[in-house]
PDB file of C-alpha atoms in Angstrom:
ATOM      1  CA  MET A   1      -0.039   0.052  -0.307  1.00  0.00           C
ATOM      2  CA  ASN A   2       1.274   3.386  -0.904  1.00  0.00           C
ATOM      3  CA  LYS A   3       1.442   5.778   1.894  1.00  0.00           C
ATOM      4  CA  THR A   4      -2.087   7.239   2.576  1.00  0.00           C
ATOM      5  CA  ILE A   5      -3.226   9.726   5.420  1.00  0.00           C
ATOM      6  CA  VAL A   6      -6.770  10.277   6.646  1.00  0.00           C
ATOM      7  CA  ILE A   7      -7.597  13.732   6.801  1.00  0.00           C
ATOM      8  CA  TYR A   8     -10.789  15.111   8.717  1.00  0.00           C
ATOM      9  CA  GLY A   9     -12.675  18.434   9.525  1.00  0.00           C
ATOM     10  CA  SER A  10     -14.906  17.743  12.332  1.00  0.00           C
ATOM     11  CA  SER A  11     -16.889  20.278  15.145  1.00  0.00           C
ATOM     12  CA  THR A  12     -18.534  17.828  17.346  1.00  0.00           C
ATOM     13  CA  GLY A  13     -15.891  15.185  17.502  1.00  0.00           C
ATOM     14  CA  THR A  14     -18.040  12.604  15.521  1.00  0.00           C
ATOM     15  CA  CYS A  15     -15.893  12.674  12.339  1.00  0.00           C
ATOM     16  CA  GLU A  16     -12.981  12.819  13.743  1.00  0.00           C
ATOM     17  CA  ALA A  17     -13.596   9.657  16.207  1.00  0.00           C
ATOM     18  CA  ILE A  18     -14.606   8.145  13.049  1.00  0.00           C
ATOM     19  CA  ALA A  19     -11.551   9.325  11.142  1.00  0.00           C
ATOM     20  CA  GLU A  20      -9.039   7.768  13.540  1.00  0.00           C
ATOM     21  CA  LYS A  21     -11.375   4.434  13.358  1.00  0.00           C
ATOM     22  CA  ILE A  22     -10.749   4.581   9.917  1.00  0.00           C
ATOM     23  CA  ALA A  23      -6.521   5.120  10.375  1.00  0.00           C
ATOM     24  CA  SER A  24      -6.715   2.696  12.853  1.00  0.00           C
ATOM     25  CA  LYS A  25      -7.963  -0.071  10.555  1.00  0.00           C
ATOM     26  CA  LEU A  26      -5.842   0.747   7.469  1.00  0.00           C
ATOM     27  CA  GLY A  27      -2.699   1.373  10.271  1.00  0.00           C
ATOM     28  CA  THR A  28      -1.987   4.820   9.183  1.00  0.00           C
ATOM     29  CA  GLU A  29      -2.244   8.446  11.062  1.00  0.00           C
ATOM     30  CA  ALA A  30      -5.438  10.832  10.868  1.00  0.00           C
ATOM     31  CA  ILE A  31      -4.832  14.544  11.325  1.00  0.00           C
ATOM     32  CA  ASN A  32      -7.326  17.084  11.716  1.00  0.00           C
ATOM     33  CA  VAL A  33      -7.486  19.575   7.955  1.00  0.00           C
ATOM     34  CA  GLN A  34      -6.419  22.217  10.891  1.00  0.00           C
ATOM     35  CA  ASP A  35      -3.047  20.847  10.772  1.00  0.00           C
ATOM     36  CA  LEU A  36      -3.093  20.193   6.551  1.00  0.00           C
ATOM     37  CA  THR A  37       0.406  21.102   5.410  1.00  0.00           C
ATOM     38  CA  ALA A  38       1.475  21.264   1.249  1.00  0.00           C
ATOM     39  CA  ASN A  39       4.032  18.684   2.397  1.00  0.00           C
ATOM     40  CA  ILE A  40       1.569  16.095   3.696  1.00  0.00           C
ATOM     41  CA  ILE A  41      -0.385  16.286   0.715  1.00  0.00           C
ATOM     42  CA  ALA A  42       2.904  15.819  -1.305  1.00  0.00           C
ATOM     43  CA  GLU A  43       4.311  12.916   0.785  1.00  0.00           C
ATOM     44  CA  ASN A  44       1.300  10.781   0.655  1.00  0.00           C
ATOM     45  CA  GLN A  45      -0.558   9.046  -2.379  1.00  0.00           C
ATOM     46  CA  ASN A  46      -3.861   8.416  -0.888  1.00  0.00           C
ATOM     47  CA  LEU A  47      -5.952  11.063   0.472  1.00  0.00           C
ATOM     48  CA  LEU A  48      -8.861  10.007   2.645  1.00  0.00           C
ATOM     49  CA  LEU A  49     -10.661  13.455   3.393  1.00  0.00           C
ATOM     50  CA  GLY A  50     -13.655  13.047   5.874  1.00  0.00           C
ATOM     51  CA  THR A  51     -16.513  16.018   6.421  1.00  0.00           C
ATOM     52  CA  SER A  52     -19.418  16.844   8.904  1.00  0.00           C
ATOM     53  CA  THR A  53     -22.237  18.612   7.039  1.00  0.00           C
ATOM     54  CA  TRP A  54     -23.795  21.686   8.548  1.00  0.00           C
ATOM     55  CA  GLY A  55     -25.916  24.277   8.081  1.00  0.00           C
ATOM     56  CA  ALA A  56     -27.915  23.527   4.669  1.00  0.00           C
ATOM     57  CA  GLY A  57     -25.453  20.541   3.853  1.00  0.00           C
ATOM     58  CA  GLU A  58     -22.147  22.903   3.876  1.00  0.00           C
ATOM     59  CA  LEU A  59     -18.337  21.696   4.080  1.00  0.00           C
ATOM     60  CA  GLN A  60     -16.780  21.814   7.947  1.00  0.00           C
ATOM     61  CA  ASP A  61     -15.419  25.283   8.115  1.00  0.00           C
ATOM     62  CA  ASP A  62     -11.745  24.025   8.851  1.00  0.00           C
ATOM     63  CA  TRP A  63     -12.304  22.670   5.180  1.00  0.00           C
ATOM     64  CA  TYR A  64     -12.403  25.936   3.694  1.00  0.00           C
ATOM     65  CA  ASP A  65      -8.506  26.555   4.382  1.00  0.00           C
ATOM     66  CA  GLY A  66      -7.653  22.726   3.565  1.00  0.00           C
ATOM     67  CA  VAL A  67      -9.662  22.900   0.036  1.00  0.00           C
ATOM     68  CA  LYS A  68      -7.384  26.170  -0.957  1.00  0.00           C
ATOM     69  CA  LEU A  69      -3.949  23.936   0.164  1.00  0.00           C
ATOM     70  CA  LEU A  70      -5.441  20.926  -1.857  1.00  0.00           C
ATOM     71  CA  LYS A  71      -6.431  23.163  -4.945  1.00  0.00           C
ATOM     72  CA  ALA A  72      -2.804  24.850  -5.216  1.00  0.00           C
ATOM     73  CA  ALA A  73      -1.132  20.816  -4.954  1.00  0.00           C
ATOM     74  CA  ASP A  74      -0.296  18.625  -7.623  1.00  0.00           C
ATOM     75  CA  LEU A  75      -3.167  15.544  -7.285  1.00  0.00           C
ATOM     76  CA  SER A  76      -2.255  14.237 -10.555  1.00  0.00           C
ATOM     77  CA  GLY A  77      -1.965  10.282 -10.070  1.00  0.00           C
ATOM     78  CA  LYS A  78      -3.122  10.741  -6.330  1.00  0.00           C
ATOM     79  CA  VAL A  79      -6.007   8.590  -4.942  1.00  0.00           C
ATOM     80  CA  ILE A  80      -8.654  10.537  -3.312  1.00  0.00           C
ATOM     81  CA  ALA A  81     -11.387   8.596  -0.882  1.00  0.00           C
ATOM     82  CA  LEU A  82     -14.376  10.442   0.390  1.00  0.00           C
ATOM     83  CA  PHE A  83     -16.359  10.043   3.578  1.00  0.00           C
ATOM     84  CA  GLY A  84     -19.004  12.530   5.272  1.00  0.00           C
ATOM     85  CA  CYS A  85     -20.593  12.584   8.486  1.00  0.00           C
ATOM     86  CA  GLY A  86     -24.584  13.466   8.685  1.00  0.00           C
ATOM     87  CA  ASP A  87     -27.651  13.006  10.001  1.00  0.00           C
ATOM     88  CA  ALA A  88     -29.803  11.259   7.677  1.00  0.00           C
ATOM     89  CA  GLU A  89     -33.151  12.069   9.667  1.00  0.00           C
ATOM     90  CA  SER A  90     -33.309  15.549  11.030  1.00  0.00           C
ATOM     91  CA  TYR A  91     -31.614  16.883   7.640  1.00  0.00           C
ATOM     92  CA  GLY A  92     -32.687  14.408   5.163  1.00  0.00           C
ATOM     93  CA  ASP A  93     -33.077  16.756   2.435  1.00  0.00           C
ATOM     94  CA  THR A  94     -29.009  17.607   2.830  1.00  0.00           C
ATOM     95  CA  PHE A  95     -27.611  14.310   3.979  1.00  0.00           C
ATOM     96  CA  VAL A  96     -23.510  14.842   3.507  1.00  0.00           C
ATOM     97  CA  GLY A  97     -23.985  17.726   1.658  1.00  0.00           C
ATOM     98  CA  GLY A  98     -20.382  18.563   2.785  1.00  0.00           C
ATOM     99  CA  MET A  99     -18.957  15.239   1.206  1.00  0.00           C
ATOM    100  CA  GLY A 100     -20.578  16.460  -1.828  1.00  0.00           C
ATOM    101  CA  GLU A 101     -18.802  19.929  -1.575  1.00  0.00           C
ATOM    102  CA  LEU A 102     -15.154  19.155  -0.903  1.00  0.00           C
ATOM    103  CA  TYR A 103     -16.107  16.055  -3.963  1.00  0.00           C
ATOM    104  CA  ASP A 104     -16.746  19.218  -6.106  1.00  0.00           C
ATOM    105  CA  ALA A 105     -13.674  21.163  -4.960  1.00  0.00           C
ATOM    106  CA  VAL A 106     -11.192  18.734  -6.377  1.00  0.00           C
ATOM    107  CA  LYS A 107     -12.746  16.854  -8.622  1.00  0.00           C
ATOM    108  CA  GLU A 108     -11.048  18.603 -11.165  1.00  0.00           C
ATOM    109  CA  SER A 109      -7.246  18.018  -9.453  1.00  0.00           C
ATOM    110  CA  GLY A 110      -6.204  14.807 -11.501  1.00  0.00           C
ATOM    111  CA  ALA A 111      -6.603  12.460  -9.193  1.00  0.00           C
ATOM    112  CA  ARG A 112      -8.608   8.797  -9.390  1.00  0.00           C
ATOM    113  CA  PHE A 113     -11.832   9.294  -7.203  1.00  0.00           C
ATOM    114  CA  VAL A 114     -12.302   5.933  -4.987  1.00  0.00           C
ATOM    115  CA  GLY A 115     -14.871   4.492  -2.797  1.00  0.00           C
ATOM    116  CA  GLU A 116     -18.306   5.682  -4.135  1.00  0.00           C
ATOM    117  CA  THR A 117     -21.366   4.106  -2.095  1.00  0.00           C
ATOM    118  CA  ASP A 118     -24.723   2.798  -3.124  1.00  0.00           C
ATOM    119  CA  THR A 119     -27.465   4.977  -1.866  1.00  0.00           C
ATOM    120  CA  ASP A 120     -29.532   1.244  -1.318  1.00  0.00           C
ATOM    121  CA  GLY A 121     -29.522   1.191   2.795  1.00  0.00           C
ATOM    122  CA  TYR A 122     -30.127   5.070   3.416  1.00  0.00           C
ATOM    123  CA  THR A 123     -32.832   7.083   4.246  1.00  0.00           C
ATOM    124  CA  PHE A 124     -33.064  10.457   3.015  1.00  0.00           C
ATOM    125  CA  ASP A 125     -34.385  12.853   1.038  1.00  0.00           C
ATOM    126  CA  ASP A 126     -31.946  14.525  -0.531  1.00  0.00           C
ATOM    127  CA  SER A 127     -28.395  15.076  -0.891  1.00  0.00           C
ATOM    128  CA  ALA A 128     -25.604  17.022  -3.369  1.00  0.00           C
ATOM    129  CA  ALA A 129     -23.144  13.957  -2.208  1.00  0.00           C
ATOM    130  CA  VAL A 130     -25.422  11.821  -4.772  1.00  0.00           C
ATOM    131  CA  ARG A 131     -23.765  12.232  -8.623  1.00  0.00           C
ATOM    132  CA  ASP A 132     -25.105   9.027 -11.412  1.00  0.00           C
ATOM    133  CA  GLY A 133     -27.332   7.522  -8.350  1.00  0.00           C
ATOM    134  CA  LYS A 134     -24.327   6.803  -5.724  1.00  0.00           C
ATOM    135  CA  PHE A 135     -22.607   8.211  -3.034  1.00  0.00           C
ATOM    136  CA  VAL A 136     -19.355  10.280  -3.700  1.00  0.00           C
ATOM    137  CA  GLY A 137     -17.951   8.046  -0.909  1.00  0.00           C
ATOM    138  CA  LEU A 138     -18.886   6.925   2.566  1.00  0.00           C
ATOM    139  CA  PRO A 139     -21.811   8.604   4.159  1.00  0.00           C
ATOM    140  CA  LEU A 140     -22.233   7.653   7.554  1.00  0.00           C
ATOM    141  CA  ASP A 141     -25.159   8.696  10.110  1.00  0.00           C
ATOM    142  CA  ASP A 142     -23.560   7.999  13.343  1.00  0.00           C
ATOM    143  CA  VAL A 143     -26.258  10.104  15.256  1.00  0.00           C
ATOM    144  CA  ASN A 144     -29.266   7.803  13.973  1.00  0.00           C
ATOM    145  CA  GLU A 145     -27.678   4.893  12.884  1.00  0.00           C
ATOM    146  CA  ASP A 146     -24.170   4.157  14.979  1.00  0.00           C
ATOM    147  CA  ASP A 147     -25.279   0.293  14.927  1.00  0.00           C
ATOM    148  CA  LYS A 148     -24.385   0.241  10.790  1.00  0.00           C
ATOM    149  CA  THR A 149     -21.089   2.674  11.447  1.00  0.00           C
ATOM    150  CA  ASP A 150     -18.638  -0.435  11.891  1.00  0.00           C
ATOM    151  CA  GLY A 151     -20.265  -2.718   9.097  1.00  0.00           C
ATOM    152  CA  ARG A 152     -20.564   0.252   6.258  1.00  0.00           C
ATOM    153  CA  ILE A 153     -16.909   1.329   6.915  1.00  0.00           C
ATOM    154  CA  ASP A 154     -15.290  -1.955   6.987  1.00  0.00           C
ATOM    155  CA  ALA A 155     -17.112  -2.588   3.537  1.00  0.00           C
ATOM    156  CA  TRP A 156     -15.583   1.153   2.671  1.00  0.00           C
ATOM    157  CA  ILE A 157     -12.255   0.081   3.322  1.00  0.00           C
ATOM    158  CA  ALA A 158     -12.864  -3.532   1.472  1.00  0.00           C
ATOM    159  CA  ALA A 159     -13.544  -1.764  -1.472  1.00  0.00           C
ATOM    160  CA  ILE A 160     -10.835   0.851  -1.398  1.00  0.00           C
ATOM    161  CA  SER A 161      -8.102  -1.292  -0.329  1.00  0.00           C
ATOM    162  CA  PRO A 162      -7.101  -2.255  -3.584  1.00  0.00           C
ATOM    163  CA  ASN A 163      -6.635   1.064  -5.101  1.00  0.00           C
ATOM    164  CA  LEU A 164      -4.441   2.146  -2.016  1.00  0.00           C
TER     165      LEU A 164
END
């Protein structure tokens, strides 16, 4: 496996805990997007990017500077996998919208995206993170479906690992 890092933006700690769980399962480290530097981006072939969703389906605040760093970096040839946290019950019309914003910000970067997820098994009204009938990454509702989080993470890791 090429050098991999998990980068997250978290306001309440939920996305941080999920990022650390993913990193642990992959045997790598998780860092807060506030600590992201151009050197960290350059040193890692695989970038697993996670965000929570706020407001009307918006990216977690700490990601705005992180997105600038990603856009300024040469991501061609790198592999990107996304994961997003949301609340499908209370915010079913913007579920994991932050993950969609993150995807939109770096989709033209030249990186190869892996880890899209079927919408089957998720209950939500709408999501900016759904493209061509699939989520652009791993959506997690640790608020209402925490009993499904570990299984969803394990299945996603199994799906993306051959690409890392």
